[in-house]
XYZ file of C-alpha atoms in Angstrom:
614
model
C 1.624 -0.866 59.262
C -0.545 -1.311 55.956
C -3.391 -0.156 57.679
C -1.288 3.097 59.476
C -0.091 3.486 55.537
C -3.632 3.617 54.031
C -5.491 5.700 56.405
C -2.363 8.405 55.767
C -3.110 8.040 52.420
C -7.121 8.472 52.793
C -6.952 11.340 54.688
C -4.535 13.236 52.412
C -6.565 12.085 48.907
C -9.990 10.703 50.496
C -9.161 7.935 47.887
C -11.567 5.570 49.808
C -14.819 7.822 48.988
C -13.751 8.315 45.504
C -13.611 3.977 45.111
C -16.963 3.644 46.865
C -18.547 6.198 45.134
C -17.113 4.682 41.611
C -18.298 1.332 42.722
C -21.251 1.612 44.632
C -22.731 4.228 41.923
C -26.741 3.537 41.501
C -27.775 1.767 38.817
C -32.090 2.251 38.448
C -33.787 -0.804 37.028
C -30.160 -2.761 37.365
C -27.782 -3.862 35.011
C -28.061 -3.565 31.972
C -26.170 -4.657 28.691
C -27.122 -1.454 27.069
C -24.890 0.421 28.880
C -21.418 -1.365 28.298
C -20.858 1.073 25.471
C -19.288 3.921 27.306
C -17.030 1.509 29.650
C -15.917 -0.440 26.040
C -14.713 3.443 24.591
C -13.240 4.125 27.702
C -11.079 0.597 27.528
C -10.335 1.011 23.798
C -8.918 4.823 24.511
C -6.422 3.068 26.999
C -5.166 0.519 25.469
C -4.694 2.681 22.961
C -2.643 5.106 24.731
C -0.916 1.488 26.228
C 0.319 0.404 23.201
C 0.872 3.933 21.690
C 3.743 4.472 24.036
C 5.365 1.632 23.544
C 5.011 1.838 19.712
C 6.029 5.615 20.567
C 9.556 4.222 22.356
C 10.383 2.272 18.817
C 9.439 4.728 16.077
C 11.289 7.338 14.767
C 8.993 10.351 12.562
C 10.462 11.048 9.774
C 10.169 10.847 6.262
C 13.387 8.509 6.075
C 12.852 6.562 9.039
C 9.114 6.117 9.861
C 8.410 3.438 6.990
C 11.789 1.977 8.740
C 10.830 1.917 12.053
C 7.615 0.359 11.674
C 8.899 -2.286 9.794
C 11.149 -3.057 12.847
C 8.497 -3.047 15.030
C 6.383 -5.125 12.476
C 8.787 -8.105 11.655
C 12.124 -7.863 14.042
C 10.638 -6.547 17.392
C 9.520 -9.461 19.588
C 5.903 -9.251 20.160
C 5.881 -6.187 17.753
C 3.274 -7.434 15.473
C 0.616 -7.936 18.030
C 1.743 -4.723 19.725
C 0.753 -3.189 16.328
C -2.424 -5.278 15.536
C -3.697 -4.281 18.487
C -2.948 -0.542 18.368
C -4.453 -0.645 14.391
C -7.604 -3.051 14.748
C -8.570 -0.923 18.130
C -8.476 2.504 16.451
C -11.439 0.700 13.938
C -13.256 -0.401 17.007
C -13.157 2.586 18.318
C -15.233 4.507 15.435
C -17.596 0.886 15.649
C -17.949 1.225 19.436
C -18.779 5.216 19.100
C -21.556 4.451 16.628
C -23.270 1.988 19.041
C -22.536 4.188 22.241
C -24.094 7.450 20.073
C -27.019 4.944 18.818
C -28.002 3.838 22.430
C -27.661 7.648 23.527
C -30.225 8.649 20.861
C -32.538 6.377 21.428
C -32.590 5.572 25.217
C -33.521 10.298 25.133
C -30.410 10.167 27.226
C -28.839 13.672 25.824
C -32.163 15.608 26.958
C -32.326 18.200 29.635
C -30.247 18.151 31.905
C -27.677 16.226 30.082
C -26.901 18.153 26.711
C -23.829 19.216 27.779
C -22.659 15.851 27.931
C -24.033 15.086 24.991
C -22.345 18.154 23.332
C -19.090 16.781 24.730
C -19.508 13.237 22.931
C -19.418 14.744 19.990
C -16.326 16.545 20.325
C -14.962 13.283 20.968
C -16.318 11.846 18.303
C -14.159 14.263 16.026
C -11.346 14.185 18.434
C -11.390 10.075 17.863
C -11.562 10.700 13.937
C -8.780 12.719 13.749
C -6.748 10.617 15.575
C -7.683 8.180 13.016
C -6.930 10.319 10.027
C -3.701 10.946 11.772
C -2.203 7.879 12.500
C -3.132 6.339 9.018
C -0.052 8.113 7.434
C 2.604 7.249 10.330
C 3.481 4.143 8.738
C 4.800 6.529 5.996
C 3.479 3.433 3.528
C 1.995 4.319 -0.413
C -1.574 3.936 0.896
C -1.425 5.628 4.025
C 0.995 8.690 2.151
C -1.759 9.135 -0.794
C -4.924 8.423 1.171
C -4.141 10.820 3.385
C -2.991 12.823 0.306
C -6.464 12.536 -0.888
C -8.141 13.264 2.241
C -6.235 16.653 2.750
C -7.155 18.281 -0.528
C -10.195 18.213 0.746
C -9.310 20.509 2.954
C -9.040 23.162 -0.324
C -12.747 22.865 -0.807
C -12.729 25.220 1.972
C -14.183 28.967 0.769
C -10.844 31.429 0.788
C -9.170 29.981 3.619
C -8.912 26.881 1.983
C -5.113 26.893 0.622
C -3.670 28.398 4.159
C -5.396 25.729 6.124
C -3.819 22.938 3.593
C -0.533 24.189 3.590
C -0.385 24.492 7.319
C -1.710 21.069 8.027
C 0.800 19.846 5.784
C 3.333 21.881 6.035
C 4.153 23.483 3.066
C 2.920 23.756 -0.446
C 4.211 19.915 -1.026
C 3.728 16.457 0.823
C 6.832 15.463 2.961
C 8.862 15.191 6.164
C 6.777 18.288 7.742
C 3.532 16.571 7.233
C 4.776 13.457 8.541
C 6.180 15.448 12.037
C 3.055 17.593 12.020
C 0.696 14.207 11.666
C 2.901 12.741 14.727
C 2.595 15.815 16.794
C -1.421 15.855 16.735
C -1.298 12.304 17.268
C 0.751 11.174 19.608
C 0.381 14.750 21.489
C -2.130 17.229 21.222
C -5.599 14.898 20.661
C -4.599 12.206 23.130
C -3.947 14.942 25.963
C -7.132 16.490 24.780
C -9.084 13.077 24.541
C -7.927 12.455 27.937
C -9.393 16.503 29.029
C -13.080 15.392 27.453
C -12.939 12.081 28.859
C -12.576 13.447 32.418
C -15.201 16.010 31.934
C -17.601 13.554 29.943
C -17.558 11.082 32.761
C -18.002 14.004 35.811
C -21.324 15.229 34.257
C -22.458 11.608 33.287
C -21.687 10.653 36.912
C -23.454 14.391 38.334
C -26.644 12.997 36.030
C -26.777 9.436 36.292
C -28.008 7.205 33.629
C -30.684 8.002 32.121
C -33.587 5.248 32.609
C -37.032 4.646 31.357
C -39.750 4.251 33.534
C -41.347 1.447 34.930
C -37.749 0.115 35.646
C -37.655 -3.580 34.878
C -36.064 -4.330 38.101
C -35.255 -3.308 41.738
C -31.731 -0.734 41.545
C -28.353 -1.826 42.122
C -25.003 -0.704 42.285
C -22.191 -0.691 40.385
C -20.342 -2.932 42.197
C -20.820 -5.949 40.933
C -23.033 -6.666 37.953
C -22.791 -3.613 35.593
C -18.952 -3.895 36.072
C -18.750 -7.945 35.156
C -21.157 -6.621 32.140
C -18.612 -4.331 31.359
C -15.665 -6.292 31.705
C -17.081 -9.219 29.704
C -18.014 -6.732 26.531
C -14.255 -5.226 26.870
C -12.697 -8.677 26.607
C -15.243 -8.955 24.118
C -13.746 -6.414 22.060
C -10.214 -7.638 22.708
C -11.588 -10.867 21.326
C -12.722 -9.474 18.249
C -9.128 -7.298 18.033
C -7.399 -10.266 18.150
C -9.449 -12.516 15.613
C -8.390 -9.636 13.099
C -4.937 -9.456 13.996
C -4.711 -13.584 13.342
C -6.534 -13.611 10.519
C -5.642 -10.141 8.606
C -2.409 -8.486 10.845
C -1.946 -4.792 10.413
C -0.932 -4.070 6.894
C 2.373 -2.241 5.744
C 2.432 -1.159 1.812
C 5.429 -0.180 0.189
C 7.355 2.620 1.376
C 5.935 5.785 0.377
C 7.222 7.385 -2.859
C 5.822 10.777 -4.312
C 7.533 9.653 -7.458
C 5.426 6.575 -7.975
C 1.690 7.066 -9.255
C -0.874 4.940 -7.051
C -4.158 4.632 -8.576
C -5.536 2.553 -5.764
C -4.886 5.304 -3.234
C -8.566 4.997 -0.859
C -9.411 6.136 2.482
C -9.571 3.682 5.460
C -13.341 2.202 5.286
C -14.573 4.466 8.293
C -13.846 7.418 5.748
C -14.784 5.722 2.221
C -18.105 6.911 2.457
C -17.296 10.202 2.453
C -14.664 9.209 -0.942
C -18.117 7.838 -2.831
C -19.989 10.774 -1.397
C -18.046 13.454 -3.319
C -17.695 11.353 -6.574
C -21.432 11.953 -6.781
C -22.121 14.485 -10.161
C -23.877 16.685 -7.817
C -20.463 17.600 -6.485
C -18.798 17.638 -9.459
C -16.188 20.519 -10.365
C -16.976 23.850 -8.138
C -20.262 22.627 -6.314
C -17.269 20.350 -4.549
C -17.741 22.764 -1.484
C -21.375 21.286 -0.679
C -20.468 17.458 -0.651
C -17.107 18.200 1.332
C -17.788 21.415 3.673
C -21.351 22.383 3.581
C -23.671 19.147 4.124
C -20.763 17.631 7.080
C -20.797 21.048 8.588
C -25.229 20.800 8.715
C -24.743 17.450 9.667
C -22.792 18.087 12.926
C -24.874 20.934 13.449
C -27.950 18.880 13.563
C -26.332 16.307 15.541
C -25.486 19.534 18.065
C -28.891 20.856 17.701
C -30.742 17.350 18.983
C -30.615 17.979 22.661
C -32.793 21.140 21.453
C -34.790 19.416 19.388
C -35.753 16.360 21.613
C -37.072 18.327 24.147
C -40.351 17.511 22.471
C -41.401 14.094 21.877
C -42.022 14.894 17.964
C -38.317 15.978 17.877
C -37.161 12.676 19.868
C -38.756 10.703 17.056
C -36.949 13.705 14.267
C -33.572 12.413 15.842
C -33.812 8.829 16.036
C -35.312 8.673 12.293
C -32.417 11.244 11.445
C -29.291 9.062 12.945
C -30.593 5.978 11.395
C -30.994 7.617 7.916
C -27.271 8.823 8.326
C -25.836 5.564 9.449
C -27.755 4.003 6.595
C -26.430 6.103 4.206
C -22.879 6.206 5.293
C -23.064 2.125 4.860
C -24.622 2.459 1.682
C -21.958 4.633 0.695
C -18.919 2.579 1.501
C -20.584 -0.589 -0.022
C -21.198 1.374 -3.175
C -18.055 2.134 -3.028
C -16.147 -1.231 -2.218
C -18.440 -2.576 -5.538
C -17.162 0.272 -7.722
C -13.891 -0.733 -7.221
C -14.639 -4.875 -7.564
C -15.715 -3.797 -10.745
C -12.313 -1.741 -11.867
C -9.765 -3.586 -13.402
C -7.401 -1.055 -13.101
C -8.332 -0.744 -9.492
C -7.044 -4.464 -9.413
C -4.056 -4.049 -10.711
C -3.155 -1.198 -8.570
C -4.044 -3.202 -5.499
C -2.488 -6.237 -7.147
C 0.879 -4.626 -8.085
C 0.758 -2.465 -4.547
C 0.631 -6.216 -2.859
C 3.453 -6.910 -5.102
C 5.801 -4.235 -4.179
C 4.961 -4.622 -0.514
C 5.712 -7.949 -0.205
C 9.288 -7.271 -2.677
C 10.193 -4.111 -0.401
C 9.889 -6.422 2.321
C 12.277 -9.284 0.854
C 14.660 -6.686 0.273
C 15.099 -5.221 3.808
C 14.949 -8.560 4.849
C 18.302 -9.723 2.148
C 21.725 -9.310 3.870
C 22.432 -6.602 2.768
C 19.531 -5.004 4.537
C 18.237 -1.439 4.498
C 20.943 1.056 2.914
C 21.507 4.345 4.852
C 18.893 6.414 1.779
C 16.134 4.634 3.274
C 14.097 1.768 2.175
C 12.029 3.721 -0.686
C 15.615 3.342 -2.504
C 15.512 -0.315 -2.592
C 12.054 -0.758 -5.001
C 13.762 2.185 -6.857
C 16.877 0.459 -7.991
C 15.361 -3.027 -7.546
C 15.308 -4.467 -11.107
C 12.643 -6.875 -10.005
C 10.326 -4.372 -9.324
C 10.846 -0.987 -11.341
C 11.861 -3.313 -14.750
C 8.447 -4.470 -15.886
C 6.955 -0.922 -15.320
C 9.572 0.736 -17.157
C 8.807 -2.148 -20.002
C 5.234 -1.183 -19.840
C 6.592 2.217 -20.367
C 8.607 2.203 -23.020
C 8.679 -1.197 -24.412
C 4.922 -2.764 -24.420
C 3.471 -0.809 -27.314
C 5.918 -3.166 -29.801
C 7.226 -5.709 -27.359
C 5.748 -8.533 -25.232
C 6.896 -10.121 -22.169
C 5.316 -14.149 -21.999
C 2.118 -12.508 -23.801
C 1.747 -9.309 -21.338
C 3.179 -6.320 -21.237
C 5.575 -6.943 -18.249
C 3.463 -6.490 -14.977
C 0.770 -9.789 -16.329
C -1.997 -7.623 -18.168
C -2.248 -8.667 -22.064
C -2.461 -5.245 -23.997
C -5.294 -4.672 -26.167
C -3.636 -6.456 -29.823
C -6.225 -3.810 -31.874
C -5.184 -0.677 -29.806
C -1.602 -2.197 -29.300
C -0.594 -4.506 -31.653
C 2.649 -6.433 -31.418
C 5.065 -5.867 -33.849
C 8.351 -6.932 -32.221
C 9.523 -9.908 -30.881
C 8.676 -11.097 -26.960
C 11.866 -10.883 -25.045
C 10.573 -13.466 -22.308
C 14.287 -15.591 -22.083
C 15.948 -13.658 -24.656
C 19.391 -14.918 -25.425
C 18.653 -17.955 -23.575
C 19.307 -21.689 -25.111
C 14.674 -21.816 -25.604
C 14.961 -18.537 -27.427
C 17.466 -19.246 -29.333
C 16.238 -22.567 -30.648
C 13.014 -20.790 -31.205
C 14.217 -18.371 -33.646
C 16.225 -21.032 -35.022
C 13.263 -23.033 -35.892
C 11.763 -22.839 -38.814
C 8.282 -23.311 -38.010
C 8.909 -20.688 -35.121
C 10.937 -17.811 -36.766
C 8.297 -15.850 -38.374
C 5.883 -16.365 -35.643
C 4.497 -13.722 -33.575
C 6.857 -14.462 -30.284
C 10.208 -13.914 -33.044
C 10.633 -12.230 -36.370
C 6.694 -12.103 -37.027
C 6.522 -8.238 -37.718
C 5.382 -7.590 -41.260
C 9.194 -5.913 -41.864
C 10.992 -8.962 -40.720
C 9.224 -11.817 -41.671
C 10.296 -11.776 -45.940
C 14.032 -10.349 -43.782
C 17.298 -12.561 -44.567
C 17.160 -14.310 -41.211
C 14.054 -15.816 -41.376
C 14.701 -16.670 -45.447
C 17.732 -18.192 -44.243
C 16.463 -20.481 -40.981
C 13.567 -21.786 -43.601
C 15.938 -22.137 -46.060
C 19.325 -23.863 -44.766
C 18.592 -24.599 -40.868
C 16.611 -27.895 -41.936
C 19.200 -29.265 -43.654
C 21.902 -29.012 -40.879
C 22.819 -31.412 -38.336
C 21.062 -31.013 -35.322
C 24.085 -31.565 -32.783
C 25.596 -28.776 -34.573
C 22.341 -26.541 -34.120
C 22.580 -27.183 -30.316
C 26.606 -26.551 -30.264
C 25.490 -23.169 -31.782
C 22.959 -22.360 -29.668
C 24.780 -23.200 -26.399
C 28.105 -21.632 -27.350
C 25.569 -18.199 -28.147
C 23.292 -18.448 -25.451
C 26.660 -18.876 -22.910
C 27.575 -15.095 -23.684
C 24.359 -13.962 -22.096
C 25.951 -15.401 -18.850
C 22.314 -15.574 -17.547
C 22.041 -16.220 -14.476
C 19.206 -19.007 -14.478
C 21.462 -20.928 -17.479
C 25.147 -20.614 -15.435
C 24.552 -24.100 -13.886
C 23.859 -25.842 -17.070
C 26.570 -23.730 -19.593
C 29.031 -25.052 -16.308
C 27.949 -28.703 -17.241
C 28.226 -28.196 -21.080
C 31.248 -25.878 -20.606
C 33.407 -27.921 -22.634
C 30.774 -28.269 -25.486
C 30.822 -24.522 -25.358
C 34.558 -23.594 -25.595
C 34.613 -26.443 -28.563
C 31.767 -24.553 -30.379
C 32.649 -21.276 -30.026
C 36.274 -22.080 -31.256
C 34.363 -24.039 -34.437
C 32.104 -20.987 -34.987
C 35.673 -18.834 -35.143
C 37.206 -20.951 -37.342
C 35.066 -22.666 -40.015
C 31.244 -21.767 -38.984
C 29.529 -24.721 -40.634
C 26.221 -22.900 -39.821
C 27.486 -20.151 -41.425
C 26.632 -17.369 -38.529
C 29.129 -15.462 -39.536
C 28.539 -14.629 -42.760
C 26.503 -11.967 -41.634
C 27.322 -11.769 -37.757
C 30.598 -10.715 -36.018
C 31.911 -12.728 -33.370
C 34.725 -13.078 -31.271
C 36.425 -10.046 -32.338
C 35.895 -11.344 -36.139
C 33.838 -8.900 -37.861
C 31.465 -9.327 -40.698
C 31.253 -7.753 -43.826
C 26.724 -7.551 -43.686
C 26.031 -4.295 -42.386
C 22.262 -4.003 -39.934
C 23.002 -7.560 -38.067
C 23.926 -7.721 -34.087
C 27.555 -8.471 -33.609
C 27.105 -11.996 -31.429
C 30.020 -11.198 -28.745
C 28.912 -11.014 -25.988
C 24.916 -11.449 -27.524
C 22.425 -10.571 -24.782
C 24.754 -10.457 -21.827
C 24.009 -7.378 -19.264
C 26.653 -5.050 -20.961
C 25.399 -5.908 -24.600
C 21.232 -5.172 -24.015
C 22.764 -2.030 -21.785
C 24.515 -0.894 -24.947
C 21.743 -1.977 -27.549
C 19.133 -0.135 -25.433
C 21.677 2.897 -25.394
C 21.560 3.186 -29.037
C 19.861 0.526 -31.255
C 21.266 1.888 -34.797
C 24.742 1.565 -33.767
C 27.318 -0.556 -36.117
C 27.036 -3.038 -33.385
C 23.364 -3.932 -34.000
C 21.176 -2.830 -36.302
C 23.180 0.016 -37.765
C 20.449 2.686 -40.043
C 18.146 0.434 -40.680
C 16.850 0.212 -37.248
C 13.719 1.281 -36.071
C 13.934 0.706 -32.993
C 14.097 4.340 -30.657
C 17.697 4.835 -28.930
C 16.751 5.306 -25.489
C 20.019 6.508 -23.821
C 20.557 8.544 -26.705
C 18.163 10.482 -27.087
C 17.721 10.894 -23.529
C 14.430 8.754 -23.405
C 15.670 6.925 -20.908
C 18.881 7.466 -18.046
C 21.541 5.194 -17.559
C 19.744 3.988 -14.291
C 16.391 2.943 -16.209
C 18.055 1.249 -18.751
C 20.235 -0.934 -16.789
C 17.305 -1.871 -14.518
C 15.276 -2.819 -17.940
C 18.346 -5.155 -18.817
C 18.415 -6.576 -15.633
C 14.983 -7.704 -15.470
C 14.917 -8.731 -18.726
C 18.191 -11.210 -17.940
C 16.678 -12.185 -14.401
C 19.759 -10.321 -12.814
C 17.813 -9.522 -9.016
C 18.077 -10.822 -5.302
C 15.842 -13.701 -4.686
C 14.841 -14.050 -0.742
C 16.755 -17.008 0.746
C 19.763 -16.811 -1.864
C 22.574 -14.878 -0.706
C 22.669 -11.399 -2.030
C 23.786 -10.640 -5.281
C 26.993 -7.806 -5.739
C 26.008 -4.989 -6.888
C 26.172 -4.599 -10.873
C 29.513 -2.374 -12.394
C 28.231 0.825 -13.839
C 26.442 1.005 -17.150
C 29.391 2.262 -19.440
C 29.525 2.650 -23.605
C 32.433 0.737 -25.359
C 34.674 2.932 -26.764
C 33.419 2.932 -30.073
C 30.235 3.841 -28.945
C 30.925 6.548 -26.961
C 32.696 7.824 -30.409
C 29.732 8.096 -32.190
């Protein structure tokens, strides 16, 4: 019956002359190592298109989804991650494995007469295989993939007069968005596989109508295909899968933040395959208009001497032209990316781009991770209302040039004290019970980290903390500092004001009714009000809805009143609502923290009454 079904099957496909003549396929001067290249390409492509479907089945391309999606895949999907590895670190073998395949072409003469054609069609694959490259690096809809690619497209204007259209159609439209993302997926999950697939087919029926191309004396009697060449081949392809899977343990497939036009990303780079084309056009030659040549003109007589070889090597002087030529351009594209990978080991600001891209990658993650999860506007919108993450920038902002955070300005880089001096205090535990007793101490108070500005040091505070704090009890310093710390309601100080909550209510109910520390002589409290105009009114002191309010508007008769210096960010519009809030946030330590159960969301910023007046 097997038999009956088989020979059917024969003589309606002739299946059994196609196997033999696959397997049994002459090999002159036997198997060789040198010619695993080809077969290695050819596995890479499918495994490729393997785990491209089934990556296919799970994402969803679009500019509110795709970051989404792949971190499903990445993290919740069984067997996701190595689904991905695999798919990422075999795309970079692929450009690896081409540049050995072209090399042994090359050299072994085997794109001469009669073979140029297949030669010819090598290279198309070539580009085919780095588009599909420059494609898939922005589906993860990430902040490196979004601006590399970014970066890689304006290239594209370089382009004499048709520049601009050809731009705006690849991306679709004048600005970067959902349309590039759907266009990037179309090419790449469509239109160069099914072309890939075309060249492939015709590549390997003229390589099979030629035969390989072998040098003469042969080293060794022929043989077939069938069984030597083939274990060759199948021992470099697991090879390769070795190598894919070393990277996958030891690196994994990277996902950045979610991408966000609104954030700049100074560490935006190509993927290493395409770097040395980055350091290529940063050369001064290239600079400003003569742009054209690095980006257009030298590729474009670069492929069309790489097109011209089979033309060329017909002569033996020509043979030697080609081989000298490849090696000079694979030693200057290696050149060029190490030139440029020490470039940027030498930025700092490089570093901190990378450093703080890390950052928000891991934080984004944590987030989508939290119980609450991802909201319905996408993941992008949890790094943009995460205090966490968006308050030291917006400190760096707005606040660094006076202000320091523990020494830095907020994201861990000290500012330059000549350039930007400090003049204000650092806010690093404000309100809590260690700042408090800092500014309370008289060998502290006029330091840099309190009231060391020029304008505040000779001020009455710090008069009166050298003055009169050393000759008070010390119990009733600490009853004073923990009943004003407590306002803040911080949230890395609720456990202990719980424990001292009696010593709190005691002191606070002192401090209304006699104050033998004599705060409120100049500071309202507890809906007492003082009768010293420019000092902070202590209800409520450094609590989320008291720095929301001071940040609104410094000078009011709640804080500093006109003598204040400090700018009013709400305002005068410096700042929204939004921004501010976030500032006060981070500043209190008010954020989720992975493995603590997620934290309700914060009432809306709003002005006291009296505020709102003015």
């Amino acid at each position: 019956m097997r038999k009956a079904l088989l020979d059917w099957l024969d003589d309606r496909t002739g299946y059994r002359a196609m196997v033999h003549s696959m397997l049994f396929e002459n090999i002159p001067g036997g198997s060789r190592w040198r010619y695993v290249w080809g077969s290695t390409l050819v596995f890479a492509f499918a495994v490729q298109v393997i785990t491209g479907f089934f990556l296919w089945a799970s994402y969803s391309p679009s500019s509110q989804t795709a970051w989404e999606s792949v971190y499903y895949i990445q993290y919740q999907m069984s067997g996701g991650a190595w689904l991905r590895g695999i798919h990422h670190f075999m795309a970079q073998a692929m450009i690896v494995l081409l540049a050995l395949h072209m090399l042994q072409i090359i050299i072994d003469g085997a794109y001469r007469a009669p073979r140029e054609v297949n030669f010819w069609i090598g290279l198309i694959l070539l580009n085919l295989v780095l588009g599909l490259s420059l494609t898939g690096y922005l589906l993860p809809w990430d902040q490196k993939g979004y601006w590399a690619t970014k970066v890689a497209t304006n290239i594209m204007l370089t382009v004499p007069l048709a520049g601009p259209s050809i731009q705006r159609i690849v991306v679709g439209g004048s600005a970067y968005g959902h349309h590039t993302l759907t266009r990037f997926f179309a090419l790449h999950a469509g239109l160069l596989p099914a072309l890939m697939i075309f060249f492939i087919i015709a590549h390997v029926y003229v390589f099979r109508r030629h035969g390989i191309k072998f040098k003469e004396p042969k080293r060794a009697p022929d043989t077939h295909f069938w069984v030597d060449q083939l274990l060759k081949d199948a021992i470099a392809c697991l090879a390769v899968l070795l190598v894919v899977i070393v990277l996958i343990i030891w690196r994994g497939a990277e996902l950045g933040a979610p991408a966000d036009p609104s954030e700049p990303y100074s560490a935006a780079r190509p993927e290493w395959y395409f770097l040395f084309l980055f350091q290529f056009l940063k050369l001064p030659t290239f600079a400003g208009e003569r742009e054209v040549l690095g980006a257009v003109v030298i590729p474009g007589l670069v492929m069309l001497i790489l097109f011209l070889m089979p033309i060329v090597g017909r002569w033996k002087l020509g043979h030697r032209f080609n081989v000298v030529f490849l090696f000079a351009l694979l030693a200057g594209v290696v050149i060029l990316t190490f030139r440029a990978v020490a470039e940027d080991r030498s930025k700092s600001d490089y570093h901190a781009a990378v450093t703080q891209a890390h950052k928000d990658a891991e934080r984004v993650k944590d987030l989508a991770n939290s119980p609450t999860g991802i909201p319905a506007t996408g993941a992008v919108s949890l790094l943009r209302e995460d205090a966490y993450t968006q308050g030291p920038k917006l400190f760096k902002a707005h606040c660094a040039s006076c202000h320091r955070f523990d020494g830095h300005d907020g994201l861990g880089f000290k500012p330059d004290p000549v350039k930007q001096p400090q003049t204000a205090s650092d806010l690093k535990g404000f309100g809590s019970r260690q700042w408090l007793a800092g500014i309370l101490d008289p060998n502290k108070v006029a330091t840099q980290n309190y009231l060391g500005a020029e304008k505040l040091k000779n001020g009455k505070m710090v008069k009166f903390v050298k003055k009169d704090v050393p000759d008070y009890d010390k119990n009733d310093l600490n009853k004073v500092i923990a009943a004003v710390s407590a306002e803040a309601q911080l949230p890395y100080q609720r456990q202990l004001d719980q424990s001292d909550a009696v010593l709190i209510k005691q002191r606070r109910a002192i401090l209304l009714k006699g104050d033998p520390i004599r705060c409120l002589d100049c500071h309202g409290f507890g809906g007492k009000e003082s009768d010293e105009a420019n000092t902070p009114n202590l209800t409520g002191y450094a609590s989320r809805q008291w720095l929301i309010d001071f940040l609104h508007d410094p000078g009011h008769e709640r804080f500093y009143g006109k003598k204040n210096e400090m700018p009013a960010f709400g305002k005068k519009k410096i700042l929204d609502e939004k921004s501010i809030a976030l500032i006060a946030d981070w500043l209190r330590g008010d954020w989720y923290e992975p493995n603590q159960p997620a934290a309700p969301p914060p009432p809306p910023a709003t002005m006291p009454a009296t505020t709102q007046a003015r």
